Short mmCIF file of C-alpha atoms and ligand atoms in Angstrom, two decimals:
data_model
loop_
_atom_site.label_atom_id
_atom_site.label_comp_id
_atom_site.label_asym_id
_atom_site.label_seq_id
_atom_site.Cartn_x
_atom_site.Cartn_y
_atom_site.Cartn_z
CA MET A 1 4.59 -9.45 18.73
CA SER A 2 1.10 -10.38 19.82
CA THR A 3 0.96 -10.90 23.53
CA ARG A 4 -2.60 -12.09 23.48
CA LYS A 5 -3.05 -15.70 24.51
CA SER A 6 -5.70 -17.48 22.57
CA LYS A 7 -6.82 -21.03 22.17
CA VAL A 8 -7.90 -20.77 18.57
CA LYS A 9 -5.44 -21.98 16.05
CA LEU A 10 -4.74 -19.25 13.53
CA LEU A 11 -4.29 -20.02 9.87
CA LYS A 12 -0.99 -18.79 8.56
CA ASN A 13 -1.88 -17.05 5.35
CA MET A 14 1.49 -15.89 4.10
CA PRO A 15 2.62 -16.75 0.59
CA GLY A 16 6.27 -16.53 1.65
CA VAL A 17 9.23 -14.65 0.27
CA VAL A 18 9.95 -17.01 -2.64
CA ARG A 19 6.45 -16.90 -4.01
CA ALA A 20 6.18 -13.15 -3.54
CA SER A 21 9.45 -12.74 -5.42
CA ILE A 22 8.59 -14.80 -8.48
CA ASP A 23 4.83 -14.97 -8.86
CA PRO A 24 3.49 -11.97 -10.77
CA PHE A 25 -0.09 -13.22 -10.29
CA LEU A 26 0.05 -13.45 -6.53
CA VAL A 27 -1.68 -10.10 -6.19
CA ARG A 28 -3.54 -8.77 -9.18
CA ALA A 29 -3.50 -5.07 -8.64
CA THR A 30 -4.24 -2.95 -11.68
CA ASN A 31 -1.87 -0.14 -12.60
CA ASN A 32 1.17 -1.62 -10.95
CA PRO A 33 4.13 -2.24 -13.30
CA GLU A 34 6.37 -1.44 -10.32
CA ARG A 35 5.60 -4.89 -8.99
CA ILE A 36 6.67 -6.53 -12.24
CA MET A 37 9.89 -4.56 -12.08
CA PHE A 38 10.34 -5.71 -8.49
CA ILE A 39 9.97 -9.35 -9.50
CA LEU A 40 12.30 -8.98 -12.47
CA HIS A 41 14.81 -7.19 -10.26
CA ARG A 42 14.80 -10.08 -7.78
CA VAL A 43 15.03 -12.77 -10.45
CA THR A 44 17.82 -11.01 -12.33
CA GLY A 45 19.60 -10.42 -9.02
CA VAL A 46 19.57 -14.13 -8.27
CA ILE A 47 20.85 -14.88 -11.78
CA ILE A 48 23.72 -12.46 -11.27
CA VAL A 49 24.67 -13.96 -7.90
CA LEU A 50 24.63 -17.48 -9.35
CA TYR A 51 26.75 -16.25 -12.23
CA LEU A 52 29.17 -14.69 -9.76
CA PHE A 53 29.77 -18.02 -8.06
CA LEU A 54 30.22 -19.75 -11.39
CA HIS A 55 32.54 -16.98 -12.48
CA ILE A 56 34.69 -17.36 -9.38
CA TYR A 57 34.85 -21.09 -9.92
CA VAL A 58 35.79 -20.77 -13.59
CA THR A 59 38.42 -18.10 -13.11
CA SER A 60 39.96 -20.11 -10.27
CA ASN A 61 41.10 -22.47 -13.04
CA THR A 62 43.42 -19.87 -14.54
CA ILE A 63 46.14 -20.96 -12.11
CA ASP A 64 46.67 -24.02 -14.25
CA SER A 65 47.05 -22.93 -17.86
CA ALA A 66 46.61 -26.40 -19.33
CA ARG A 67 43.35 -26.88 -17.54
CA TRP A 68 42.20 -23.42 -18.47
CA ASN A 69 42.88 -24.03 -22.16
CA SER A 70 41.06 -27.34 -22.23
CA LEU A 71 38.15 -25.79 -20.36
CA MET A 72 37.97 -22.98 -22.89
CA GLU A 73 38.15 -25.40 -25.77
CA GLN A 74 35.36 -27.47 -24.34
CA PHE A 75 32.97 -24.74 -23.23
CA GLY A 76 34.27 -21.46 -24.60
CA ALA A 77 32.35 -21.58 -27.83
CA SER A 78 29.60 -24.03 -26.89
CA ILE A 79 25.99 -23.00 -27.40
CA VAL A 80 25.23 -23.64 -23.73
CA ASN A 81 27.85 -21.12 -22.79
CA LYS A 82 26.47 -18.61 -25.26
CA ILE A 83 22.94 -18.97 -24.02
CA GLY A 84 24.23 -18.61 -20.48
CA GLU A 85 26.13 -15.48 -21.40
CA PHE A 86 23.06 -14.12 -23.15
CA ILE A 87 20.91 -14.63 -20.06
CA VAL A 88 23.50 -13.09 -17.77
CA ALA A 89 23.96 -10.13 -20.11
CA GLY A 90 20.21 -9.47 -20.08
CA ALA A 91 20.08 -9.80 -16.32
CA VAL A 92 22.96 -7.41 -15.78
CA ILE A 93 21.60 -4.80 -18.18
CA PHE A 94 18.15 -4.85 -16.62
CA HIS A 95 19.38 -5.03 -13.03
CA GLY A 96 21.76 -2.14 -13.60
CA LEU A 97 19.28 0.16 -15.30
CA ASN A 98 16.47 -0.59 -12.89
CA GLY A 99 18.95 -0.24 -10.05
CA ILE A 100 19.58 3.36 -11.07
CA ARG A 101 15.87 4.04 -10.98
CA LEU A 102 15.53 2.40 -7.59
CA LEU A 103 18.50 4.27 -6.15
CA LEU A 104 16.97 7.57 -7.19
CA VAL A 105 13.58 6.63 -5.81
CA GLU A 106 14.60 4.92 -2.60
CA PHE A 107 17.52 6.99 -1.41
CA PHE A 108 16.79 10.40 -2.84
CA GLY A 109 13.02 10.33 -3.13
CA VAL A 110 13.21 11.37 -6.77
CA GLY A 111 10.27 10.84 -9.09
CA ILE A 112 7.58 9.93 -6.58
CA GLY A 113 5.45 13.03 -7.03
CA LYS A 114 4.13 15.39 -4.43
CA PRO A 115 1.48 14.79 -1.79
CA GLU A 116 -1.98 15.66 -3.09
CA HIS A 117 -5.53 15.98 -1.98
CA PRO A 118 -7.27 12.87 -3.30
CA LYS A 119 -9.51 13.38 -6.27
CA PRO A 120 -11.03 11.01 -8.83
CA PRO A 121 -9.95 8.64 -10.26
CA TYR A 122 -7.87 8.27 -7.09
CA ILE A 123 -4.58 7.14 -8.53
CA ALA A 124 -1.78 7.60 -6.03
CA PRO A 125 0.70 10.34 -7.05
CA SER A 126 3.71 8.04 -6.95
CA LEU A 127 2.06 5.84 -9.58
CA ARG A 128 1.84 8.76 -12.00
CA ALA A 129 5.15 10.45 -11.30
CA ALA A 130 8.48 10.42 -13.12
CA GLN A 131 9.47 7.02 -11.77
CA ARG A 132 6.67 5.50 -13.85
CA LYS A 133 8.14 7.01 -17.00
CA ALA A 134 11.52 5.72 -15.86
CA ILE A 135 10.01 2.22 -15.82
CA TYR A 136 9.14 2.45 -19.49
CA ILE A 137 12.55 3.87 -20.32
CA VAL A 138 14.27 1.08 -18.38
CA ALA A 139 12.13 -1.52 -20.13
CA VAL A 140 12.89 -0.18 -23.62
CA LEU A 141 16.61 0.30 -22.96
CA SER A 142 16.90 -3.17 -21.45
CA VAL A 143 15.31 -4.81 -24.47
CA VAL A 144 17.50 -2.82 -26.86
CA GLY A 145 20.61 -3.56 -24.82
CA TRP A 146 19.74 -7.23 -24.62
CA ILE A 147 19.28 -7.47 -28.39
CA ILE A 148 22.65 -5.82 -28.97
CA ALA A 149 24.26 -8.16 -26.42
CA GLY A 150 22.62 -11.11 -28.20
CA ILE A 151 24.00 -10.03 -31.54
CA LEU A 152 27.48 -9.60 -30.10
CA ILE A 153 27.38 -12.94 -28.30
CA PHE A 154 25.85 -15.13 -31.00
CA THR A 155 27.79 -13.71 -33.93
CA GLY A 156 31.00 -14.57 -32.09
CA TYR A 157 32.07 -10.98 -31.87
CA LEU A 158 33.03 -11.36 -28.25
CA GLU A 159 34.82 -14.66 -28.56
CA LEU A 160 38.33 -14.69 -27.21
CA PRO A 161 41.03 -15.67 -29.63
CA LEU A 162 42.25 -18.99 -28.32
CA MET B 1 -2.79 4.04 -20.82
CA VAL B 2 -2.75 2.84 -17.27
CA ALA B 3 -5.01 5.59 -16.08
CA ARG B 4 -7.56 4.41 -18.60
CA SER B 5 -7.63 0.94 -17.11
CA LYS B 6 -8.45 2.50 -13.77
CA PHE B 7 -11.23 4.51 -15.40
CA GLN B 8 -12.55 1.36 -16.98
CA GLU B 9 -12.57 -0.27 -13.59
CA LEU B 10 -14.60 2.61 -12.19
CA LEU B 11 -16.89 2.60 -15.21
CA ALA B 12 -17.55 -1.12 -14.94
CA ALA B 13 -18.83 -0.51 -11.43
CA THR B 14 -21.70 1.56 -12.82
CA ARG B 15 -22.99 -1.24 -15.03
CA GLN B 16 -25.62 -3.80 -14.32
CA PRO B 17 -24.00 -6.88 -12.76
CA PRO B 18 -24.79 -10.37 -14.09
CA LYS B 19 -28.21 -11.54 -12.80
CA GLU B 20 -26.69 -14.25 -10.72
CA VAL B 21 -23.10 -14.64 -9.61
CA THR B 22 -21.19 -17.37 -7.85
CA ILE B 23 -19.33 -16.14 -4.82
CA ARG B 24 -16.50 -18.55 -4.07
CA VAL B 25 -15.40 -18.02 -0.49
CA LYS B 26 -12.21 -19.38 0.98
CA ARG B 27 -13.16 -20.71 4.36
CA TYR B 28 -11.23 -21.84 7.38
CA ASP B 29 -12.44 -23.71 10.41
CA PRO B 30 -10.08 -23.18 13.36
CA GLU B 31 -11.48 -26.15 15.27
CA THR B 32 -10.65 -28.73 12.65
CA GLY B 33 -7.99 -26.74 10.80
CA LYS B 34 -9.82 -27.39 7.52
CA VAL B 35 -9.46 -24.97 4.63
CA TRP B 36 -11.83 -25.14 1.69
CA TYR B 37 -13.57 -23.12 -0.99
CA GLN B 38 -17.32 -22.90 -0.89
CA ASP B 39 -19.51 -21.65 -3.72
CA TYR B 40 -22.68 -19.67 -3.19
CA LYS B 41 -25.11 -18.55 -5.84
CA VAL B 42 -26.30 -15.02 -5.20
CA LYS B 43 -29.01 -13.05 -7.01
CA THR B 44 -27.65 -9.60 -7.67
CA PHE B 45 -29.08 -6.12 -7.97
CA ARG B 46 -27.62 -3.01 -9.47
CA GLY B 47 -25.13 -1.44 -7.12
CA MET B 48 -24.57 -4.63 -5.13
CA THR B 49 -21.25 -4.79 -3.39
CA ILE B 50 -19.25 -7.81 -2.30
CA LEU B 51 -20.26 -7.03 1.28
CA ASP B 52 -23.94 -7.02 0.28
CA ALA B 53 -23.42 -10.41 -1.30
CA LEU B 54 -21.66 -11.79 1.77
CA LEU B 55 -24.39 -10.48 4.03
CA GLN B 56 -27.01 -12.00 1.79
CA ILE B 57 -25.21 -15.33 2.03
CA LYS B 58 -25.07 -15.07 5.79
CA GLU B 59 -28.70 -14.12 6.02
CA LYS B 60 -30.26 -16.49 3.53
CA ILE B 61 -27.91 -19.31 2.62
CA ASP B 62 -25.28 -20.14 5.19
CA HIS B 63 -25.29 -18.70 8.69
CA THR B 64 -21.91 -20.13 9.55
CA ILE B 65 -19.93 -17.86 7.26
CA VAL B 66 -18.00 -15.21 9.18
CA MET B 67 -16.71 -11.81 8.08
CA ARG B 68 -15.91 -8.48 9.61
CA TYR B 69 -17.55 -5.20 8.69
CA SER B 70 -19.03 -2.18 10.29
CA CYS B 71 -19.69 1.06 8.44
CA ARG B 72 -20.53 -0.32 4.98
CA MET B 73 -19.22 2.88 3.39
CA GLY B 74 -15.46 2.69 3.27
CA VAL B 75 -14.81 4.54 6.49
CA CYS B 76 -14.08 2.02 9.23
CA GLY B 77 -11.65 -0.17 7.30
CA SER B 78 -12.81 -3.43 8.78
CA CYS B 79 -14.15 -5.25 5.74
CA GLY B 80 -10.89 -5.85 3.86
CA VAL B 81 -10.86 -9.09 1.85
CA VAL B 82 -9.06 -10.32 -1.23
CA VAL B 83 -11.40 -10.18 -4.22
CA ASN B 84 -10.15 -11.96 -7.32
CA LYS B 85 -6.60 -11.76 -5.98
CA LYS B 86 -6.77 -8.04 -5.30
CA PRO B 87 -7.03 -6.84 -1.71
CA SER B 88 -10.16 -4.67 -1.62
CA LEU B 89 -12.74 -3.30 0.75
CA ALA B 90 -15.78 -5.57 0.42
CA CYS B 91 -18.11 -2.62 0.88
CA GLN B 92 -16.41 -0.57 -1.84
CA THR B 93 -16.17 -3.26 -4.48
CA GLN B 94 -19.06 -3.51 -6.87
CA ILE B 95 -19.99 -6.96 -8.12
CA ALA B 96 -20.35 -5.39 -11.57
CA ALA B 97 -16.69 -4.35 -11.45
CA VAL B 98 -15.35 -7.80 -10.68
CA ALA B 99 -17.81 -10.17 -12.39
CA SER B 100 -19.11 -10.22 -15.94
CA GLU B 101 -21.65 -12.23 -17.92
CA ASP B 102 -18.84 -14.39 -19.33
CA LYS B 103 -17.27 -14.93 -15.94
CA PRO B 104 -19.96 -14.63 -13.28
CA ILE B 105 -17.71 -15.86 -10.51
CA VAL B 106 -16.00 -13.91 -7.77
CA VAL B 107 -13.34 -15.43 -5.54
CA VAL B 108 -13.28 -13.95 -2.05
CA GLU B 109 -10.38 -14.82 0.23
CA PRO B 110 -9.26 -13.54 3.61
CA LEU B 111 -6.48 -10.94 3.56
CA TYR B 112 -3.04 -12.30 2.75
CA ASN B 113 -0.17 -11.84 5.20
CA PHE B 114 -2.50 -11.81 8.18
CA PRO B 115 -3.15 -14.80 10.44
CA ILE B 116 -6.72 -15.94 9.87
CA ILE B 117 -9.05 -16.47 12.80
CA ARG B 118 -11.95 -17.94 10.85
CA ASP B 119 -13.28 -17.72 7.28
CA LEU B 120 -12.75 -14.12 6.19
CA VAL B 121 -11.73 -12.73 9.57
CA ALA B 122 -8.08 -11.79 9.88
CA ASP B 123 -6.23 -11.19 13.14
CA PHE B 124 -5.18 -7.53 13.19
CA GLY B 125 -3.39 -7.77 16.53
CA ASP B 126 0.14 -7.61 15.16
CA PHE B 127 -0.86 -5.08 12.55
CA PHE B 128 -2.18 -2.69 15.19
CA ASN B 129 0.83 -3.35 17.41
CA LYS B 130 3.08 -2.29 14.56
CA HIS B 131 1.05 0.84 14.17
CA ARG B 132 1.39 1.47 17.90
CA ALA B 133 5.11 0.78 17.72
CA ILE B 134 5.82 3.84 15.58
CA LYS B 135 4.14 6.13 18.14
CA PRO B 136 1.32 7.50 16.06
CA TYR B 137 0.69 10.66 18.04
CA ILE B 138 2.20 14.11 18.42
CA ILE B 139 5.20 14.02 20.72
CA ARG B 140 6.48 17.27 22.23
CA LYS B 141 9.55 17.91 24.30
CA ASP B 142 7.22 19.41 26.84
CA PRO B 143 4.40 16.84 27.09
CA ASP B 144 2.15 19.32 28.84
CA GLU B 145 1.72 21.18 25.57
CA VAL B 146 -0.27 18.23 24.29
CA GLU B 147 -1.68 16.83 27.49
CA LYS B 148 -2.97 20.07 28.95
CA GLY B 149 -3.79 21.26 25.47
CA GLU B 150 -4.62 24.78 26.51
CA ARG B 151 -3.92 26.22 23.09
CA GLU B 152 -3.66 24.88 19.60
CA PHE B 153 -0.47 24.40 17.60
CA ILE B 154 0.08 26.66 14.65
CA MET B 155 -0.14 24.82 11.36
CA ASP B 156 -0.64 26.53 8.06
CA PRO B 157 -2.47 24.98 5.10
CA HIS B 158 0.79 24.12 3.33
CA ASP B 159 2.00 22.17 6.34
CA LEU B 160 -1.29 20.33 6.40
CA HIS B 161 -1.16 19.63 2.68
CA GLU B 162 2.19 17.85 3.12
CA ILE B 163 0.70 15.22 5.39
CA TYR B 164 -3.01 15.35 4.63
CA GLU B 165 -2.91 12.51 2.12
CA TYR B 166 -1.13 10.23 4.58
CA SER B 167 -3.45 11.08 7.41
CA LEU B 168 -6.42 9.59 5.57
CA CYS B 169 -5.42 6.02 6.39
CA ILE B 170 -8.29 3.95 7.77
CA MET B 171 -6.07 1.03 8.84
CA CYS B 172 -7.81 -1.44 6.61
CA GLY B 173 -4.67 -3.49 6.08
CA LEU B 174 -5.08 -3.81 2.31
CA CYS B 175 -1.61 -2.41 1.68
CA TYR B 176 -0.13 -4.81 4.20
CA SER B 177 -1.92 -7.66 2.52
CA ALA B 178 -0.63 -6.68 -0.93
CA CYS B 179 2.99 -6.05 0.02
CA PRO B 180 5.50 -8.63 -1.24
CA VAL B 181 7.81 -7.91 1.69
CA SER B 182 5.12 -8.51 4.30
CA ALA B 183 4.47 -11.76 2.45
CA GLY B 184 7.83 -13.06 3.57
CA ASP B 185 8.72 -11.16 6.72
CA PRO B 186 6.16 -11.23 9.54
CA LEU B 187 8.19 -8.68 11.49
CA TYR B 188 8.29 -6.10 8.69
CA LEU B 189 6.53 -3.00 10.00
CA GLY B 190 4.53 -2.82 6.82
CA PRO B 191 3.37 0.00 4.56
CA GLN B 192 0.66 1.22 6.90
CA ALA B 193 2.85 1.72 9.96
CA LEU B 194 5.74 3.15 7.95
CA ALA B 195 3.48 5.60 6.15
CA GLN B 196 2.16 6.74 9.51
CA ALA B 197 5.71 7.05 10.82
CA TYR B 198 6.42 9.43 7.96
CA ARG B 199 3.15 11.25 8.50
CA PHE B 200 4.16 12.07 12.09
CA ILE B 201 7.80 12.76 11.35
CA ALA B 202 6.75 15.23 8.66
CA ASP B 203 4.14 16.84 10.88
CA VAL B 204 5.28 20.35 11.80
CA ARG B 205 3.80 20.00 15.27
CA ASP B 206 5.83 16.94 16.14
CA GLU B 207 9.14 16.78 17.97
CA GLY B 208 9.39 13.03 18.40
CA TYR B 209 11.09 12.37 15.08
CA GLU B 210 14.34 11.21 16.69
CA GLU B 211 12.70 8.30 18.50
CA ARG B 212 10.55 7.45 15.55
CA ILE B 213 13.49 7.37 13.16
CA LYS B 214 15.22 4.97 15.55
CA ILE B 215 12.22 2.66 15.36
CA VAL B 216 12.00 2.60 11.56
CA ASP B 217 15.75 2.56 10.89
CA THR B 218 16.01 -1.18 11.53
CA GLU B 219 16.23 -4.45 9.70
CA HIS B 220 12.47 -4.80 9.67
CA GLY B 221 11.80 -1.12 9.15
CA CYS B 222 11.78 1.15 6.14
CA HIS B 223 14.89 -0.33 4.51
CA ARG B 224 13.01 -3.53 3.86
CA CYS B 225 10.69 -1.92 1.33
CA HIS B 226 11.53 -2.57 -2.33
CA PHE B 227 9.19 -0.09 -3.90
CA ALA B 228 6.89 -2.60 -5.55
CA ALA B 229 4.24 0.08 -4.89
CA THR B 230 1.44 -2.46 -4.74
CA CYS B 231 0.48 -0.85 -1.46
CA SER B 232 -0.31 2.40 -3.25
CA ALA B 233 -2.09 0.58 -6.06
CA VAL B 234 -4.58 -1.10 -3.71
CA CYS B 235 -5.07 1.58 -1.06
CA PRO B 236 -8.75 2.58 -1.10
CA LYS B 237 -8.02 6.01 0.36
CA MET B 238 -5.23 7.05 -1.99
CA VAL B 239 -2.86 7.24 0.95
CA ASP B 240 0.11 6.34 -1.25
CA PRO B 241 2.20 4.53 1.39
CA ALA B 242 4.88 3.71 -1.18
CA SER B 243 5.79 7.36 -1.59
CA ALA B 244 5.63 7.96 2.17
CA ILE B 245 8.12 5.16 2.75
CA GLN B 246 10.52 6.50 0.13
CA ARG B 247 10.34 9.96 1.69
CA LEU B 248 10.89 8.40 5.10
CA ARG B 249 13.85 6.51 3.78
CA LYS B 250 15.35 9.62 2.27
CA ILE B 251 15.07 11.27 5.69
CA VAL B 252 16.73 8.31 7.41
CA PHE B 253 19.46 8.13 4.77
CA MET B 254 20.20 11.85 4.87
CA LYS B 255 20.09 11.89 8.65
CA THR B 256 22.63 9.09 8.82
CA LEU B 257 24.89 11.17 6.60
CA GLY B 258 24.21 14.14 8.83
CA PHE B 259 22.40 16.21 6.20
CA TRP B 260 18.90 16.12 7.55
CA LYS B 261 17.36 18.46 10.01
CA LYS B 262 13.68 18.97 10.55
CA LYS B 263 12.91 22.15 8.66
CA LYS B 264 10.04 23.46 10.62
CA ILE B 265 8.60 22.85 14.05
CA THR B 266 5.75 25.06 15.06
CA GLN B 267 4.96 26.33 18.49
CA ILE B 268 1.80 26.61 20.42
CA ALA B 269 -0.29 29.62 19.49
CA GLY B 270 0.29 32.52 21.85
CA PRO B 271 -2.40 34.30 23.82
CA LEU B 272 -4.83 36.30 21.75
CA LYS B 273 -3.66 39.81 20.98
CA GLU B 274 -7.17 41.13 21.25
CA PRO B 275 -10.26 39.37 22.55
CA LEU B 276 -12.42 37.54 20.06
CA ARG B 277 -14.92 39.73 18.30
CA GLN B 278 -18.29 39.47 19.98
CA ILE B 279 -21.26 39.54 17.69
CA GLU B 280 -24.56 40.50 19.08
CA ALA B 281 -27.37 38.39 17.71
CA LYS B 282 -30.28 40.36 16.34
CA TYR B 283 -33.50 39.31 14.75
CA ALA B 284 -33.89 39.96 11.07
CA VAL B 285 -35.16 43.39 10.22
CA GLU B 286 -35.34 43.10 6.48
CA ASN B 287 -37.30 40.89 4.18
CA ILE B 288 -40.03 40.09 6.69
CA LEU B 289 -43.81 40.27 6.43
CA GLU B 290 -45.19 43.71 6.75
CA GLY B 291 -46.55 44.57 10.10
CA VAL B 292 -44.83 41.71 11.88
CA ASP B 293 -42.50 42.41 14.73
CA PRO B 294 -39.81 39.70 14.81
CA GLU B 295 -39.17 40.23 18.53
CA GLU B 296 -42.86 39.75 19.24
CA GLN B 297 -43.04 36.73 16.97
CA ALA B 298 -40.12 35.08 18.74
CA LYS B 299 -41.75 35.48 22.10
CA ARG B 300 -45.01 33.95 21.00
CA GLU B 301 -45.40 30.43 22.29
CA GLU B 302 -45.97 27.84 19.65
CA LYS B 303 -47.82 24.70 20.50
CA ILE B 304 -46.46 21.80 18.57
CA ASP B 305 -48.53 18.70 18.58
CA LEU B 306 -46.11 15.84 18.62
CA GLU B 307 -48.69 13.13 18.60
CA LEU B 308 -49.64 12.28 15.09
S1 LIG C 1 -2.52 2.96 3.83
FE1 LIG C 1 -4.40 2.65 2.67
S2 LIG C 1 -4.49 0.43 2.33
FE2 LIG C 1 -3.03 0.79 3.98
S3 LIG C 1 -4.20 0.58 5.86
FE3 LIG C 1 -4.18 2.75 5.32
S4 LIG C 1 -6.04 3.06 4.11
FE4 LIG C 1 -5.68 0.86 4.19
S1 LIG C 2 6.32 -0.11 -1.82
FE1 LIG C 2 7.29 -1.14 -0.08
S2 LIG C 2 5.70 -1.29 1.45
FE2 LIG C 2 4.68 -0.85 -0.51
S3 LIG C 2 4.11 -2.85 -1.33
FE3 LIG C 2 6.11 -2.32 -2.10
S4 LIG C 2 7.60 -3.27 -0.74
FE4 LIG C 2 5.62 -3.19 0.31
S1 LIG C 3 -17.44 -1.90 6.25
FE1 LIG C 3 -16.35 -0.12 6.90
S2 LIG C 3 -14.86 0.04 5.32
FE2 LIG C 3 -16.10 -1.58 4.57
#
């Protein structure tokens, strides 16, 4: 964008998209759980996309029933599979719940407070509004949902009869 | 809970800072391309800011250190640096708030997401160009209304209240430096420019919202924001860019669906119905010394000796 020609070499000081998406200590702003939610949302999103590819690959085996059965016998009940399912379940629960919050905030402007005249202690209205409470609700529901999913997965409740 | 931590931050600023602190400055030499951290020991005083410390270093310890500042009171927005990983105004950050007896060390870095010219000086060229790009001025269908400016636009206090918060931006770039999207996308307009886009679109005097919406409704515009709200958490003027961007986005979204129309556009104030009240100035007649004529007193020439 800059049209200015200059001889000095500028230092590029950008942490980059990967670091900004996974490093919660990149910027240490106080009073900012939104950022943690942002990072979790990205990480869980990546987990879900990876799972999707794996899912497509695995289900593509259903064409051949013999192969499918042997695959299920090998991996269906293995602990690796269960841990994987557990992680994906957590990711989906969090991503879904936080996604609802983000949809409300980003598309309908819900829960970001009203403009105010600044007064001490100068905390921006959107950091005190309903979306902040929604963060705590999302966090609690995600943990509860994840625990339930864990119980279902590890007790074999969800296992398919082979 | 969170509000308390902010209070504690403010409270810490009122305390006595450690007697001596180490200021660790991230430096950059454009001629050699070298980047390094340099430590300086600084004797503190109560109320010392990071900018005071940097100036003391420049004055007494190392003349080669470079930073930008002007007003020293949080008005000009030129002294933004990253203090202990938080983008802050150097002149508004108390040493006592960021250093303690147990940890008398403060890390000062140049702003993230900006190209660095030297030491703590960031290149704001692109940042200002982005601000320019969203047309940060009142646009009218009839440009003469602004350019000739014969009469004022009507704007009631409620209309002002809607945008007042956003109009306080001092263009310090702290929000831009904190934003995780700016960290990866150099073309992203950034919280500052987008907040100003909203500020002008929401302004009842403005008619340029169509063009402005076109500018922000792009790949690198308002849709890029992910509401990490770090911009609002670091803004020294409580501008709350995060909320401005979400409001802007709602407008763009609703407009695309065909549900949005600007609610109110004010006109220029008409000619006065009656001429302004003229008040004749009179000298005080009450509460004066007895026997003194104010008219006489005013006429009397007073010799003031300016040479001391
Ligand atoms: S919005 Fe706040 S942090 Fe961003 S440039 Fe303006 S004053 Fe600085
Ligand atoms: S709310 Fe948007 S503009 Fe502000 S820091 Fe987050 S991603 Fe950046
Ligand atoms: S020197 Fe002006 S804002 Fe800090």
